[in-house]
Backbone as a chain_set.jsonl record, in Angstrom:
{"seq": "MSDLRITEAFLYMDYLCFRALCCKGPPPARPEYDLVCIGLTGSGKSSLLSKLCSESPENVVSTTGFSIKAVPFQNAILNVKELGGADNIRKYWSRYYQGSQGVIFVLDSASSEDDLETARNELHSALQHPQLCTLPFLILANHQDKPAARSVQEIKKYFELEPLARGKRWILQPSSLDDMDALKDSFSQLISLLEEKDLEAMRM", "coords": {"N": [[0.844, -0.979, 0.033], [0.64, 2.534, -0.603], [2.674, 5.826, 0.634], [0.756, 7.507, 0.345], [-1.602, 6.489, 0.572], [-2.154, 4.759, 3.064], [-1.846, 7.476, 4.964], [-4.485, 8.375, 4.187], [-6.222, 6.139, 4.924], [-5.525, 6.839, 8.166], [-6.634, 9.123, 8.55], [-9.098, 8.616, 7.862], [-10.269, 7.324, 9.944], [-9.23, 8.636, 12.183], [-10.713, 10.518, 11.049], [-13.801, 8.971, 11.932], [-13.653, 8.525, 14.601], [-13.291, 11.605, 15.356], [-15.638, 12.306, 14.762], [-17.465, 10.269, 16.792], [-17.1, 11.351, 19.148], [-17.424, 13.878, 19.398], [-19.734, 14.641, 17.647], [-21.846, 13.391, 18.611], [-23.975, 14.174, 19.648], [-26.35, 15.324, 21.773], [-28.543, 13.176, 23.888], [-31.202, 11.041, 22.974], [-34.601, 13.076, 24.071], [-36.285, 12.097, 27.308], [-39.392, 10.759, 27.102], [-42.024, 12.234, 28.359], [-44.548, 10.841, 30.373], [-47.834, 11.574, 31.096], [-49.728, 11.001, 34.208], [-52.369, 10.029, 35.765], [-53.286, 9.196, 39.91], [-54.909, 7.308, 41.813], [-57.291, 6.325, 44.676], [-57.655, 4.873, 48.059], [-57.666, 6.488, 51.066], [-55.047, 5.688, 52.942], [-54.064, 3.929, 51.02], [-51.266, 3.751, 50.422], [-50.484, 4.935, 48.377], [-48.445, 7.628, 48.076], [-46.598, 6.552, 49.796], [-44.972, 5.026, 48.232], [-44.729, 6.016, 46.142], [-43.039, 8.038, 46.689], [-40.95, 6.741, 48.01], [-40.376, 5.337, 45.022], [-38.787, 8.001, 43.625], [-36.798, 8.066, 45.524], [-37.223, 9.451, 47.554], [-36.788, 10.297, 51.401], [-38.991, 8.261, 53.452], [-39.692, 8.965, 55.856], [-40.607, 11.691, 55.676], [-43.045, 11.316, 54.594], [-46.39, 12.258, 53.735], [-49.961, 11.726, 54.322], [-51.508, 12.778, 51.463], [-53.917, 15.234, 51.064], [-55.088, 16.68, 49.232], [-54.357, 17.1, 46.305], [-51.191, 16.242, 44.637], [-48.241, 16.38, 42.399], [-45.647, 14.923, 41.201], [-42.66, 13.921, 39.421], [-41.28, 11.481, 38.602], [-38.472, 9.444, 37.426], [-38.464, 7.102, 35.277], [-35.306, 5.287, 33.378], [-36.156, 5.405, 30.578], [-38.442, 6.612, 30.106], [-40.12, 9.678, 31.751], [-42.488, 9.411, 33.843], [-44.859, 12.23, 35.03], [-46.576, 12.284, 37.417], [-50.25, 12.757, 38.864], [-50.941, 12.877, 42.644], [-54.363, 11.816, 44.226], [-55.838, 13.225, 46.622], [-57.087, 10.195, 49.067], [-59.358, 10.596, 50.714], [-62.955, 10.309, 51.936], [-64.096, 12.732, 51.545], [-63.128, 13.803, 49.525], [-62.427, 12.228, 47.828], [-65.138, 12.381, 45.868], [-64.742, 14.082, 44.021], [-62.38, 13.179, 42.482], [-62.535, 13.305, 39.494], [-62.501, 15.885, 38.393], [-59.796, 16.627, 38.2], [-59.403, 14.673, 36.338], [-58.44, 14.767, 33.486], [-56.751, 14.953, 30.435], [-55.249, 13.124, 31.376], [-53.271, 10.218, 30.823], [-52.523, 8.179, 31.671], [-53.71, 5.387, 34.729], [-52.935, 4.807, 37.371], [-53.709, 2.832, 39.914], [-53.537, 2.046, 43.376], [-54.784, -0.07, 45.49], [-55.245, -0.631, 49.313], [-54.194, -4.434, 50.091], [-53.977, -5.627, 52.543], [-56.792, -4.519, 53.209], [-60.144, -3.443, 55.8], [-62.843, -5.102, 54.988], [-64.892, -3.441, 54.6], [-62.973, -2.003, 53.958], [-62.561, -2.542, 51.212], [-65.062, -2.765, 49.466], [-65.475, -0.518, 48.847], [-62.985, 0.343, 48.55], [-63.447, -1.29, 45.511], [-65.827, -0.26, 44.296], [-64.803, 1.914, 43.474], [-62.442, 1.524, 42.093], [-64.172, 0.587, 39.899], [-65.354, 2.37, 39.363], [-63.982, 4.334, 38.153], [-62.227, 2.465, 35.676], [-64.326, 3.254, 34.044], [-64.887, 5.333, 33.509], [-65.496, 7.78, 31.417], [-63.104, 9.443, 30.484], [-60.868, 8.386, 31.256], [-61.344, 5.207, 30.272], [-60.287, 4.186, 27.652], [-57.124, 4.201, 28.898], [-53.992, 3.147, 29.703], [-54.058, 0.94, 33.089], [-52.089, 0.462, 35.327], [-52.816, -1.299, 38.045], [-52.016, -1.783, 42.225], [-52.076, -4.009, 44.477], [-51.027, -3.65, 47.197], [-49.367, -3.704, 50.243], [-48.323, -5.96, 50.588], [-46.806, -6.914, 52.53], [-47.819, -7.245, 54.851], [-49.209, -9.312, 57.476], [-51.879, -10.141, 56.936], [-52.395, -9.928, 53.681], [-54.263, -10.065, 51.232], [-53.671, -12.528, 48.166], [-53.057, -11.575, 45.237], [-54.165, -12.817, 42.759], [-56.543, -13.61, 44.324], [-57.553, -10.44, 44.968], [-57.647, -10.584, 42.326], [-60.621, -12.139, 42.196], [-62.326, -10.76, 43.312], [-62.039, -8.189, 42.758], [-63.954, -8.492, 40.243], [-61.998, -8.544, 38.121], [-61.576, -9.568, 35.423], [-63.674, -9.885, 34.044], [-65.25, -6.846, 33.932], [-62.983, -5.035, 32.848], [-62.256, -6.639, 30.887], [-60.651, -6.566, 26.823], [-59.142, -3.941, 27.643], [-56.244, -2.266, 28.283], [-54.91, -3.051, 30.543], [-52.605, -3.81, 33.827], [-52.494, -6.028, 36.49], [-50.854, -5.758, 39.828], [-48.607, -6.877, 43.165], [-47.214, -5.104, 45.502], [-44.982, -3.909, 47.639], [-43.176, -1.275, 50.598], [-41.622, -3.082, 50.593], [-39.859, -4.686, 48.429], [-38.89, -3.009, 45.918], [-37.515, -4.03, 43.75], [-39.609, -5.503, 42.271], [-41.317, -3.641, 42.377], [-40.845, -1.442, 40.506], [-40.671, -2.68, 38.135], [-43.176, -2.567, 37.922], [-43.866, -0.684, 36.904], [-42.633, -0.18, 34.369], [-43.709, -1.83, 33.031], [-46.147, -1.05, 32.705], [-44.735, 1.734, 31.034], [-44.407, 0.505, 29.091], [-47.096, -0.412, 28.008], [-48.191, 2.339, 27.6], [-46.086, 3.238, 25.701], [-47.469, 1.238, 23.574], [-49.061, 2.431, 23.237], [-49.003, 5.213, 22.586], [-47.815, 4.033, 19.727], [-50.24, 2.89, 18.477], [-51.637, 5.051, 18.226], [-49.693, 6.776, 16.489], [-50.362, 5.257, 13.659], [-52.758, 5.771, 13.15]], "CA": [[0.07, 0.231, 0.164], [1.682, 3.565, -1.079], [1.942, 6.155, 1.964], [-0.521, 8.354, -0.127], [-3.542, 5.188, 1.24], [-1.885, 4.879, 4.761], [-1.77, 8.212, 5.415], [-5.601, 8.374, 3.864], [-6.022, 5.815, 6.163], [-5.4, 7.311, 9.143], [-6.922, 10.966, 8.4], [-10.771, 8.729, 7.835], [-10.229, 6.264, 10.841], [-9.539, 9.839, 13.26], [-12.344, 11.464, 11.546], [-14.848, 8.259, 12.346], [-12.598, 9.338, 16.165], [-13.969, 12.898, 15.982], [-17.402, 11.639, 15.137], [-18.013, 9.222, 17.597], [-16.333, 11.744, 20.224], [-17.689, 15.096, 19.19], [-20.715, 14.946, 16.6], [-23.2, 12.304, 18.088], [-24.949, 15.091, 19.756], [-27.346, 14.914, 23.11], [-28.767, 11.549, 23.593], [-32.725, 11.346, 23.371], [-35.55, 13.205, 25.644], [-36.668, 10.482, 27.217], [-40.563, 10.658, 27.005], [-43.078, 11.901, 29.534], [-46.487, 10.083, 30.427], [-48.804, 12.394, 32.553], [-50.526, 9.698, 35.174], [-53.351, 10.469, 37.708], [-53.058, 8.138, 40.873], [-55.875, 7.115, 42.475], [-56.876, 4.79, 45.365], [-57.955, 4.405, 49.544], [-56.395, 7.059, 52.181], [-54.117, 4.438, 53.691], [-53.811, 2.609, 50.219], [-49.976, 3.495, 50.484], [-50.356, 5.844, 47.073], [-47.29, 8.577, 48.667], [-45.542, 6.262, 50.272], [-45.073, 4.385, 47.482], [-44.328, 7.092, 44.926], [-41.995, 8.588, 47.598], [-39.593, 6.073, 47.717], [-40.132, 5.984, 43.802], [-38.369, 9.482, 43.763], [-36.04, 8.544, 46.313], [-37.587, 10.438, 49.233], [-37.053, 9.543, 52.78], [-40.317, 7.882, 54.003], [-40.032, 9.837, 57.415], [-40.604, 12.472, 55.879], [-44.493, 11.318, 54.244], [-47.288, 12.726, 55.114], [-50.687, 12.043, 53.136], [-52.074, 13.826, 50.828], [-55.337, 16.064, 51.435], [-56.053, 17.103, 47.912], [-53.747, 16.93, 45.491], [-49.323, 16.181, 44.94], [-46.603, 16.279, 41.163], [-44.402, 13.928, 41.118], [-42.323, 13.666, 38.008], [-41.194, 9.895, 38.692], [-38.285, 9.367, 36.633], [-37.43, 6.006, 34.977], [-34.522, 4.355, 32.245], [-36.548, 5.139, 29.336], [-39.034, 8.027, 30.499], [-40.77, 9.934, 32.521], [-43.418, 9.951, 34.735], [-45.863, 12.579, 35.361], [-47.926, 11.546, 38.315], [-50.754, 13.225, 39.819], [-51.265, 11.63, 43.56], [-54.758, 12.524, 44.396], [-56.058, 12.263, 47.786], [-58.734, 9.708, 48.724], [-60.971, 10.754, 51.672], [-64.489, 10.621, 51.661], [-64.705, 14.1, 50.872], [-62.275, 13.88, 48.227], [-62.879, 11.225, 45.571], [-66.078, 12.568, 44.554], [-64.289, 15.685, 42.827], [-61.377, 13.068, 41.245], [-63.155, 13.743, 38.143], [-62.12, 17.335, 38.16], [-58.605, 15.781, 37.573], [-58.833, 12.776, 35.183], [-58.115, 15.967, 31.49], [-55.33, 15.227, 30.173], [-54.048, 11.566, 31.791], [-52.403, 9.476, 29.823], [-52.866, 6.569, 32.537], [-53.854, 5.159, 35.813], [-51.979, 4.423, 38.456], [-54.134, 2.418, 41.608], [-53.295, 1.769, 45.077], [-55.311, -0.24, 46.865], [-54.742, -1.708, 50.13], [-54.617, -5.673, 49.795], [-54.401, -6.04, 54.088], [-57.967, -4.203, 54.896], [-61.342, -4.225, 55.835], [-63.754, -5.728, 54.187], [-65.963, -2.479, 54.248], [-62.536, -0.428, 53.673], [-61.674, -3.377, 49.669], [-66.016, -2.957, 48.65], [-64.977, 1.181, 48.16], [-61.844, 0.063, 46.793], [-63.648, -1.951, 44.461], [-66.205, 0.904, 43.494], [-63.761, 2.936, 42.946], [-62.093, 1.225, 40.613], [-64.837, 0.308, 38.894], [-65.675, 4.149, 38.174], [-62.909, 4.83, 36.856], [-62.828, 1.762, 34.554], [-66.258, 2.845, 33.042], [-64.994, 6.841, 33.034], [-64.666, 8.224, 30.241], [-61.727, 10.261, 30.184], [-59.424, 6.888, 31.49], [-61.818, 3.988, 30.317], [-59.639, 4.119, 27.289], [-56.044, 4.684, 28.958], [-53.659, 2.125, 30.232], [-54.441, 1.508, 33.337], [-52.126, 0.363, 36.498], [-53.219, -1.092, 39.34], [-51.188, -1.901, 42.318], [-51.685, -4.891, 45.618], [-49.732, -3.121, 47.624], [-49.3, -3.982, 51.982], [-48.742, -7.53, 50.468], [-45.785, -7.66, 53.09], [-48.732, -7.142, 55.857], [-49.999, -10.652, 56.939], [-53.647, -10.078, 56.516], [-52.546, -9.498, 53.328], [-55.146, -10.778, 50.049], [-53.132, -12.395, 46.792], [-53.283, -10.809, 43.513], [-55.834, -14.43, 42.636], [-57.979, -13.223, 45.242], [-57.491, -9.031, 44.041], [-58.703, -10.162, 40.812], [-61.758, -12.625, 41.638], [-63.317, -10.184, 44.22], [-62.279, -6.846, 42.0], [-63.912, -8.96, 39.405], [-61.444, -7.902, 36.913], [-61.544, -10.3, 34.159], [-65.061, -9.607, 32.93], [-64.829, -5.717, 33.899], [-61.602, -4.668, 31.752], [-62.007, -7.018, 29.361], [-60.628, -5.776, 26.557], [-58.912, -2.5, 27.881], [-55.348, -2.143, 29.009], [-54.425, -2.985, 32.555], [-52.54, -4.63, 35.342], [-52.759, -6.288, 38.277], [-49.394, -6.484, 40.446], [-48.651, -7.182, 44.147], [-46.547, -4.309, 45.679], [-44.97, -3.631, 48.75], [-42.432, -0.91, 50.375], [-39.993, -3.742, 50.944], [-39.894, -4.618, 46.831], [-38.431, -2.043, 44.787], [-38.178, -4.303, 42.069], [-40.911, -5.811, 42.123], [-42.106, -2.327, 42.319], [-39.941, -0.846, 38.845], [-41.396, -4.089, 37.062], [-44.974, -3.243, 37.585], [-43.825, 0.119, 36.269], [-42.228, -0.966, 33.592], [-45.107, -2.754, 32.104], [-47.213, 0.215, 33.032], [-44.626, 2.157, 29.872], [-45.007, -0.165, 28.093], [-48.484, -0.58, 28.139], [-48.17, 3.627, 27.08], [-45.354, 3.25, 24.61], [-48.322, 0.778, 22.874], [-50.359, 2.884, 22.808], [-48.482, 5.805, 21.229], [-47.534, 3.962, 18.505], [-51.34, 3.012, 18.173], [-52.033, 6.201, 17.297], [-49.005, 7.342, 15.48], [-50.662, 4.829, 12.836], [-54.183, 6.066, 12.427]], "C": [[0.769, 1.151, 0.526], [1.169, 4.422, 0.562], [0.391, 7.347, 1.631], [-2.085, 7.55, 0.922], [-3.595, 5.47, 2.328], [-2.695, 5.98, 4.93], [-3.702, 8.749, 5.318], [-6.491, 7.971, 5.013], [-6.506, 5.755, 7.678], [-6.475, 8.15, 9.014], [-8.495, 10.483, 8.337], [-10.806, 7.763, 8.968], [-10.356, 7.752, 12.342], [-10.769, 10.851, 12.942], [-13.703, 10.84, 11.895], [-14.977, 8.526, 13.595], [-13.777, 10.855, 16.356], [-15.391, 12.236, 15.967], [-18.248, 11.665, 16.104], [-18.275, 10.172, 18.578], [-17.013, 12.91, 20.434], [-19.098, 15.621, 19.014], [-21.586, 13.522, 17.04], [-24.021, 13.614, 18.722], [-25.566, 14.575, 21.062], [-27.701, 13.454, 22.606], [-30.417, 12.002, 23.798], [-33.766, 11.174, 24.348], [-35.946, 12.202, 25.734], [-38.326, 11.365, 27.58], [-41.097, 10.73, 28.132], [-44.062, 11.996, 28.795], [-46.717, 11.434, 32.261], [-50.394, 10.844, 32.783], [-51.418, 10.356, 36.526], [-53.383, 9.223, 38.358], [-53.889, 8.248, 41.764], [-55.951, 5.85, 43.466], [-56.861, 5.501, 46.878], [-57.195, 5.823, 49.976], [-55.752, 5.613, 53.065], [-53.995, 3.667, 52.535], [-51.883, 2.468, 50.375], [-49.847, 4.001, 48.403], [-48.557, 6.663, 47.311], [-46.123, 7.904, 49.396], [-44.842, 6.046, 49.283], [-43.947, 5.647, 46.126], [-43.305, 7.7, 45.814], [-40.636, 7.928, 47.51], [-39.359, 5.928, 45.746], [-39.174, 6.941, 43.073], [-36.953, 9.744, 45.126], [-35.901, 8.935, 48.087], [-37.062, 9.277, 50.171], [-38.347, 9.669, 53.307], [-40.582, 8.3, 55.401], [-40.598, 11.175, 56.78], [-42.595, 12.774, 54.751], [-45.669, 12.132, 54.58], [-49.056, 12.01, 53.452], [-50.887, 12.649, 52.845], [-53.809, 13.814, 50.615], [-55.701, 16.126, 50.24], [-55.31, 16.335, 47.148], [-52.723, 17.205, 45.436], [-49.396, 15.946, 43.356], [-45.734, 16.001, 42.02], [-43.643, 13.366, 39.443], [-40.849, 12.598, 38.886], [-40.294, 8.785, 37.51], [-37.633, 7.745, 36.753], [-36.382, 5.821, 33.148], [-34.964, 5.572, 31.153], [-37.969, 6.001, 29.43], [-39.485, 8.217, 31.821], [-41.942, 10.37, 33.27], [-44.413, 11.458, 35.913], [-46.308, 12.082, 36.793], [-48.943, 12.768, 39.458], [-51.747, 12.237, 40.729], [-52.655, 12.777, 43.624], [-55.868, 11.946, 45.553], [-57.207, 11.251, 47.979], [-59.044, 9.765, 49.903], [-62.088, 10.8, 51.455], [-64.71, 11.464, 51.16], [-63.43, 14.536, 50.012], [-62.179, 13.507, 46.845], [-64.305, 11.627, 44.819], [-65.497, 13.674, 43.87], [-62.754, 14.615, 42.034], [-61.637, 13.487, 40.115], [-62.748, 15.063, 37.696], [-60.069, 17.097, 37.517], [-57.848, 14.898, 36.596], [-58.38, 13.953, 33.826], [-56.747, 15.82, 31.528], [-54.612, 13.941, 30.213], [-53.91, 11.285, 30.762], [-51.996, 8.016, 30.428], [-53.249, 6.67, 33.77], [-52.819, 4.412, 36.649], [-53.265, 4.674, 39.891], [-54.388, 1.626, 42.354], [-54.557, 1.017, 45.657], [-54.191, -1.194, 48.201], [-55.392, -3.127, 50.462], [-54.995, -6.263, 51.164], [-55.531, -5.042, 54.57], [-59.373, -4.32, 54.554], [-62.065, -4.336, 55.049], [-64.573, -4.256, 53.669], [-64.957, -1.452, 53.317], [-62.506, -0.872, 50.868], [-63.12, -3.31, 49.142], [-65.21, -1.579, 48.224], [-64.004, 0.74, 47.934], [-62.312, -0.093, 45.479], [-64.562, -0.971, 43.759], [-65.623, 1.614, 42.882], [-63.561, 3.004, 41.682], [-62.746, 0.766, 39.251], [-65.477, 1.338, 38.153], [-64.797, 4.625, 37.632], [-62.133, 4.119, 35.701], [-63.567, 2.294, 33.725], [-65.84, 5.024, 32.389], [-64.886, 7.332, 32.163], [-64.114, 9.272, 29.344], [-60.408, 9.037, 30.548], [-60.431, 5.636, 30.596], [-60.975, 3.253, 28.611], [-57.889, 4.289, 27.696], [-55.693, 3.592, 29.488], [-54.062, 1.835, 32.161], [-53.281, 0.242, 35.003], [-52.547, -0.02, 38.196], [-53.186, -2.425, 40.635], [-51.783, -2.717, 43.843], [-50.866, -3.831, 46.393], [-50.663, -3.066, 49.222], [-48.641, -5.293, 51.469], [-47.363, -8.542, 50.951], [-46.697, -7.631, 54.522], [-49.588, -8.753, 56.152], [-51.326, -10.722, 56.559], [-53.789, -9.922, 55.075], [-53.902, -10.059, 52.332], [-53.895, -10.766, 48.962], [-53.708, -10.923, 46.318], [-54.708, -11.984, 43.226], [-56.803, -13.694, 42.79], [-58.364, -12.01, 45.233], [-58.877, -9.298, 42.673], [-59.89, -10.632, 40.843], [-62.255, -11.3, 42.528], [-63.637, -8.611, 43.279], [-63.423, -7.026, 40.612], [-63.96, -8.45, 37.616], [-61.127, -8.134, 35.323], [-62.93, -9.67, 33.132], [-65.22, -8.038, 32.719], [-63.975, -5.046, 32.736], [-61.194, -6.134, 30.893], [-61.237, -6.084, 27.885], [-60.051, -4.331, 26.204], [-57.293, -3.405, 28.262], [-54.598, -1.77, 30.175], [-53.642, -4.428, 33.097], [-52.436, -4.361, 36.486], [-51.056, -6.689, 38.474], [-49.131, -6.418, 41.882], [-47.545, -6.028, 44.591], [-46.569, -4.082, 47.336], [-43.238, -2.703, 48.802], [-40.704, -2.332, 50.221], [-39.398, -4.853, 49.445], [-39.793, -4.3, 45.941], [-38.211, -2.467, 43.835], [-38.741, -4.771, 41.693], [-41.669, -4.609, 41.55], [-41.953, -1.495, 40.307], [-40.319, -1.515, 37.947], [-42.766, -3.776, 36.942], [-45.093, -1.82, 36.46], [-43.691, -0.067, 35.092], [-42.4, -1.465, 32.647], [-45.401, -2.054, 31.992], [-46.702, 1.077, 31.349], [-44.199, 1.777, 28.987], [-46.326, -0.12, 27.059], [-48.735, 0.973, 27.424], [-47.372, 3.459, 26.321], [-46.465, 2.877, 23.251], [-49.179, 2.203, 22.43], [-50.375, 4.703, 22.028], [-47.886, 5.336, 20.078], [-48.802, 3.858, 17.945], [-52.137, 4.317, 17.247], [-51.091, 7.126, 17.01], [-49.652, 6.33, 14.622], [-52.194, 5.339, 12.864], [-53.957, 7.714, 11.731]], "O": [[1.467, 1.117, 1.539], [0.228, 4.188, 1.32], [-0.529, 7.762, 2.336], [-3.041, 7.959, 1.582], [-4.479, 6.135, 2.869], [-3.916, 5.877, 5.043], [-4.185, 9.399, 6.245], [-7.177, 8.663, 5.765], [-7.364, 5.075, 8.24], [-7.474, 7.672, 9.551], [-9.341, 11.336, 8.603], [-11.869, 7.166, 8.804], [-11.245, 7.827, 13.19], [-11.468, 11.562, 13.664], [-14.672, 11.56, 12.136], [-16.101, 8.78, 14.027], [-14.689, 11.053, 17.159], [-16.05, 11.783, 16.902], [-19.204, 12.382, 16.4], [-19.407, 10.167, 19.061], [-17.298, 13.153, 21.607], [-19.654, 16.507, 19.663], [-21.96, 12.7, 16.204], [-24.873, 14.018, 17.93], [-25.298, 13.428, 21.419], [-27.414, 12.813, 21.596], [-30.836, 12.932, 24.487], [-34.05, 10.228, 25.083], [-36.091, 11.366, 24.843], [-38.367, 12.419, 28.215], [-40.981, 9.844, 28.979], [-44.474, 12.493, 27.747], [-46.285, 11.791, 33.357], [-51.265, 10.238, 32.158], [-51.209, 10.865, 37.628], [-53.487, 8.192, 37.692], [-53.803, 9.169, 42.576], [-55.274, 4.823, 43.418], [-56.207, 6.532, 47.033], [-56.242, 6.235, 49.314], [-56.37, 4.754, 53.694], [-53.777, 2.491, 52.828], [-51.289, 1.391, 50.425], [-49.241, 3.419, 47.504], [-47.593, 6.201, 46.7], [-45.017, 8.405, 49.598], [-43.89, 6.819, 49.183], [-42.827, 5.758, 45.626], [-42.343, 7.827, 45.056], [-39.568, 8.379, 47.094], [-38.335, 6.357, 45.215], [-38.798, 6.643, 41.939], [-36.392, 10.761, 45.534], [-35.178, 8.835, 49.079], [-36.922, 8.065, 50.008], [-38.872, 10.742, 53.603], [-41.608, 7.989, 56.005], [-41.17, 11.842, 57.642], [-43.127, 13.823, 54.386], [-45.824, 12.622, 55.699], [-49.036, 11.958, 52.222], [-50.713, 13.663, 53.521], [-54.61, 12.958, 50.24], [-56.783, 15.586, 50.014], [-55.413, 15.109, 47.149], [-52.479, 18.293, 45.957], [-50.405, 15.404, 42.905], [-45.241, 16.468, 43.047], [-44.128, 12.593, 38.617], [-39.849, 12.967, 39.502], [-40.778, 7.825, 36.911], [-36.868, 7.236, 37.572], [-36.803, 6.195, 32.053], [-34.223, 6.528, 30.923], [-38.609, 5.845, 28.39], [-39.4, 7.439, 32.771], [-42.322, 11.54, 33.314], [-44.507, 11.523, 37.139], [-46.094, 10.87, 36.8], [-48.538, 13.386, 40.443], [-52.622, 11.435, 40.406], [-52.565, 13.971, 43.341], [-56.497, 10.888, 45.573], [-58.195, 11.318, 47.248], [-59.021, 8.628, 50.375], [-62.352, 11.538, 50.506], [-65.504, 11.4, 50.222], [-62.944, 15.667, 50.012], [-62.016, 13.904, 45.691], [-64.611, 11.364, 43.655], [-66.18, 14.094, 42.936], [-62.098, 15.162, 41.148], [-60.761, 14.206, 39.634], [-62.683, 15.249, 36.481], [-59.494, 17.503, 36.507], [-56.717, 14.57, 36.236], [-57.685, 13.268, 33.077], [-55.872, 16.286, 32.257], [-53.695, 13.602, 29.465], [-54.304, 11.896, 29.768], [-51.398, 7.076, 29.904], [-53.266, 7.806, 34.244], [-52.055, 3.502, 36.328], [-53.634, 5.661, 40.527], [-55.176, 0.683, 42.276], [-55.33, 1.692, 46.337], [-53.174, -1.887, 48.179], [-56.531, -3.284, 50.902], [-55.902, -7.084, 51.293], [-55.58, -4.644, 55.734], [-59.867, -4.912, 53.594], [-61.989, -3.508, 54.141], [-64.811, -4.048, 52.479], [-65.304, -0.61, 52.489], [-62.47, -0.16, 49.864], [-63.04, -3.82, 48.025], [-64.377, -1.615, 47.318], [-63.903, 0.604, 46.715], [-61.931, 0.553, 44.503], [-64.231, -0.722, 42.6], [-65.897, 1.97, 41.736], [-63.917, 3.683, 40.719], [-62.292, 0.611, 38.117], [-65.942, 1.391, 37.014], [-64.851, 5.338, 36.629], [-61.498, 4.771, 34.872], [-63.547, 1.865, 32.571], [-66.265, 5.685, 31.442], [-63.685, 7.426, 31.91], [-64.36, 9.751, 28.237], [-59.272, 8.997, 30.076], [-59.536, 4.927, 30.137], [-61.044, 2.044, 28.39], [-57.227, 4.538, 26.689], [-56.583, 2.827, 29.859], [-54.453, 2.916, 32.6], [-53.906, -0.664, 35.555], [-52.571, 0.708, 39.188], [-53.771, -3.504, 40.542], [-52.025, -1.8, 44.628], [-49.96, -3.252, 45.792], [-51.812, -2.7, 49.471], [-48.321, -5.863, 52.512], [-46.913, -9.63, 50.593], [-46.052, -8.127, 55.446], [-50.362, -9.271, 55.347], [-51.697, -11.558, 55.736], [-54.952, -9.766, 54.701], [-54.705, -10.622, 53.076], [-53.217, -9.77, 48.71], [-54.314, -9.916, 46.682], [-55.901, -11.844, 43.492], [-57.64, -13.22, 42.021], [-59.571, -11.929, 45.461], [-59.954, -8.843, 42.289], [-60.668, -10.163, 40.012], [-62.878, -10.7, 41.652], [-64.71, -8.039, 43.089], [-63.772, -6.029, 39.98], [-64.734, -8.205, 36.691], [-60.695, -7.411, 34.425], [-63.029, -9.221, 31.991], [-65.332, -7.676, 31.547], [-64.536, -4.569, 31.75], [-60.112, -6.506, 30.439], [-61.318, -4.858, 27.971], [-60.217, -3.678, 25.173], [-57.137, -4.613, 28.444], [-53.991, -0.79, 30.607], [-53.919, -5.61, 32.898], [-52.34, -3.389, 37.236], [-50.301, -7.41, 37.823], [-49.684, -5.344, 42.121], [-46.692, -6.054, 43.704], [-47.536, -4.056, 48.097], [-42.337, -2.878, 47.982], [-39.508, -2.344, 49.927], [-38.535, -5.711, 49.634], [-40.305, -4.839, 44.961], [-38.465, -1.819, 42.819], [-38.723, -4.742, 40.463], [-42.411, -4.577, 40.568], [-42.73, -1.22, 39.393], [-40.351, -1.019, 36.822], [-43.53, -4.367, 36.179], [-45.913, -1.706, 35.549], [-44.765, -0.164, 34.498], [-41.709, -1.636, 31.643], [-45.14, -1.707, 30.84], [-47.563, 1.223, 30.481], [-43.643, 2.408, 28.088], [-46.462, 0.109, 25.857], [-49.593, 0.895, 26.544], [-48.15, 3.483, 25.368], [-46.564, 3.585, 22.249], [-49.705, 2.657, 21.414], [-51.221, 5.249, 21.32], [-47.393, 6.184, 19.334], [-48.945, 4.539, 16.93], [-52.807, 4.447, 16.222], [-51.398, 8.305, 17.184], [-49.146, 6.31, 15.745], [-52.677, 4.682, 11.942], [-54.87, 8.25, 11.103]]}, "num_chains": 1, "name": "protein.A"}
């Protein structure tokens, strides 16, 4: 090989290295999704979201109105609007549904029968609400670390999710503050559903 060709080869390699190091530009922005998080008081909504944001559990207080958290994941940022779950607040939930792209419903799997029935009714109402019925749902059966916790299968049967949510995008998963890996995996599944919905909208 001539000296000229060798020089050209080295120059081209230098050019490729320069492009790789200096010209690749910033990484693509992560997509952001606006979600609404609902559930009765005591279901653990605030604690789960705070733990996902790496906040200290000592500073967690129950949400009385609503709060907004940006929950970061590797492939997306979830802007979560958490609504308080007290009796006098739940009747106003629907005022905050507009603009939501997905729903997180948190229930206390170790709650009393009365509270579980109330949670069941609220979930049914959300699944059928005109502003939410086409959105992906992540349903978290929380407090699985408590002795009285009901299993996911028991929750699915009691809440009649199979017939009610047939044809909808929903995930039912166990959760507790003791298993953050499982919680993050549940949210990753929700992000996948959000991405699928985005792709379907682009094809239309």
